[in-house]
XYZ file of N, CA and C in Angstrom:
207
model
N 4.242 180.663 32.411
C 5.304 179.764 32.571
C 5.251 179.262 30.805
N 6.774 179.884 30.026
C 6.760 179.360 28.438
C 8.256 178.999 28.689
N 8.858 178.077 27.657
C 9.992 177.757 27.176
C 9.917 177.796 25.751
N 11.542 177.211 25.741
C 11.614 177.211 24.152
C 11.338 175.586 23.924
N 10.646 175.418 21.941
C 10.082 175.032 21.679
C 8.992 174.148 22.451
N 8.326 174.964 23.541
C 7.192 174.792 23.815
C 5.679 175.483 23.543
N 6.087 175.915 21.937
C 4.861 176.935 21.677
C 3.643 176.512 21.416
N 4.320 175.417 20.819
C 2.492 173.952 20.263
C 2.499 172.759 21.021
N 1.532 173.258 22.093
C 1.370 171.890 22.880
C 0.467 170.788 22.320
N -0.608 171.524 20.898
C -1.692 170.560 20.329
C -1.422 168.810 20.458
N -0.453 168.825 20.359
C 0.388 167.094 19.932
C -0.615 166.480 21.311
N -0.330 166.855 22.471
C -1.203 166.755 23.882
C -2.313 166.329 24.101
N -3.330 167.058 23.001
C -4.271 167.305 22.939
C -4.989 165.972 23.157
N -5.880 165.888 24.623
C -6.905 164.267 25.078
C -5.833 163.103 25.342
N -4.965 163.812 25.482
C -3.907 162.936 26.146
C -3.392 163.102 27.835
N -3.022 162.406 28.581
C -3.006 162.615 29.887
C -1.803 163.286 30.032
N -1.334 164.418 30.898
C -0.525 164.782 30.568
C -0.417 165.375 32.282
N 1.204 164.972 32.958
C 1.579 165.480 34.972
C 1.972 166.052 34.404
N 2.019 167.243 35.351
C 2.942 168.847 35.653
C 3.672 168.371 36.937
N 4.912 168.841 37.784
C 5.225 168.899 38.888
C 5.550 170.046 38.514
N 5.455 170.866 40.598
C 5.949 171.942 39.985
C 7.179 171.705 41.912
N 8.254 172.143 41.552
C 8.601 172.573 43.033
C 9.283 173.707 43.173
N 8.143 174.720 44.609
C 8.709 175.768 44.880
C 9.260 175.529 46.049
N 10.564 176.606 46.275
C 10.875 177.534 47.971
C 10.903 178.555 48.001
N 10.782 178.634 49.089
C 10.144 180.018 49.592
C 9.249 180.642 49.336
N 8.576 180.233 48.915
C 6.873 180.711 48.645
C 5.352 179.482 48.323
N 4.845 180.876 47.884
C 3.045 180.063 48.460
C 2.744 179.737 46.707
N 1.892 178.409 46.911
C 1.616 178.072 45.248
C -0.118 178.647 45.174
N -0.529 179.299 44.917
C -2.025 179.379 45.185
C -2.706 178.614 44.129
N -2.965 178.965 42.280
C -3.267 178.209 41.438
C -2.553 178.439 39.984
N -3.006 177.739 39.133
C -2.184 178.098 37.654
C -3.650 177.746 36.253
N -2.829 177.429 35.814
C -4.274 177.601 34.519
C -3.003 177.827 33.542
N -3.376 176.208 32.533
C -3.206 176.043 31.713
C -4.256 177.210 30.758
N -4.014 178.009 29.233
C -4.790 178.948 28.710
C -4.151 177.399 27.177
N -5.844 178.129 26.575
C -5.771 177.525 25.142
C -5.153 178.082 23.884
N -4.751 179.520 24.311
C -4.236 180.066 23.145
C -2.670 180.777 23.817
N -2.225 181.280 22.676
C -0.620 181.789 23.057
C -0.973 183.668 24.090
N -2.371 183.647 23.896
C -2.908 185.171 24.516
C -2.477 184.924 26.264
N -2.872 183.667 26.995
C -2.728 183.463 28.106
C -4.416 183.817 28.646
N -5.409 183.981 28.428
C -6.545 184.193 28.997
C -6.600 182.789 29.448
N -7.578 183.212 30.494
C -8.243 182.531 31.319
C -9.474 181.670 30.998
N -9.979 182.971 30.716
C -11.544 182.767 30.383
C -12.594 182.642 31.713
N -11.783 182.625 32.855
C -12.605 182.464 33.739
C -13.079 183.843 34.292
N -13.895 184.020 35.096
C -14.156 185.709 36.133
C -13.145 186.341 36.767
N -13.418 187.742 37.046
C -12.349 188.673 36.673
C -13.373 189.466 37.858
N -14.558 189.053 38.923
C -14.747 189.697 39.424
C -15.479 190.651 39.406
N -15.005 192.646 39.388
C -15.193 193.439 39.326
C -14.319 193.879 37.438
N -13.689 193.067 37.184
C -13.074 193.233 35.582
C -12.469 194.514 36.154
N -11.820 195.270 35.004
C -10.314 196.089 35.542
C -10.086 196.420 34.437
N -8.601 197.582 34.077
C -8.503 198.084 33.086
C -8.334 197.208 32.255
N -8.121 197.024 31.026
C -7.414 195.970 30.288
C -8.791 194.923 29.617
N -9.417 194.738 30.936
C -10.624 193.779 30.328
C -11.971 193.781 29.562
N -12.377 193.424 28.867
C -13.713 193.673 27.914
C -15.036 193.514 29.418
N -14.826 192.744 30.046
C -16.390 192.289 30.675
C -15.744 191.428 31.700
N -16.821 190.794 32.196
C -16.888 190.332 33.988
C -15.671 188.802 33.396
N -15.341 188.683 32.332
C -14.671 187.507 32.414
C -13.150 187.276 31.607
N -11.894 186.783 32.194
C -10.482 187.045 30.885
C -11.160 186.889 29.452
N -10.989 187.239 28.560
C -11.248 186.980 27.524
C -10.044 187.402 26.405
N -9.140 188.301 27.248
C -7.967 188.711 26.885
C -6.494 188.964 27.448
N -6.505 187.823 27.976
C -5.100 187.317 28.688
C -4.526 188.414 29.023
N -3.116 188.371 28.574
C -1.662 189.156 28.939
C -2.193 190.997 28.948
N -2.947 190.653 27.345
C -2.793 192.404 26.940
C -3.700 193.502 28.055
N -4.563 192.448 29.169
C -4.568 193.033 30.375
C -4.687 193.777 30.867
N -2.876 192.837 31.402
C -1.559 193.369 31.632
C -0.668 194.587 31.379
N -0.746 194.211 29.553
C 0.149 194.998 29.121
C -0.616 196.543 29.401
N -1.920 196.541 28.980
C -2.816 197.940 29.292
C -2.734 198.659 30.571
N -2.791 197.841 31.290
C -2.603 198.023 32.806
C -1.318 198.980 33.138
N -0.301 198.409 33.168
C 0.916 198.941 33.242
C 1.408 200.378 32.247
N 0.643 200.503 31.513
C 0.742 201.927 31.170
C 0.240 203.437 31.891
């Protein structure tokens, strides 16, 4: 999720933040807030996959771009 004017959220660092999600006709399983614009989760990706450099997601959306080629 991205929005206009939301490129730098560093002003919120160390402050409590509330997120409100509304979903109609779907299922919500998980989300994360990435530390940078890559969208990487730094979480485990099981057996890896195209675009990943190891067992953890350290590349973010680059993996999706490489996988869609």
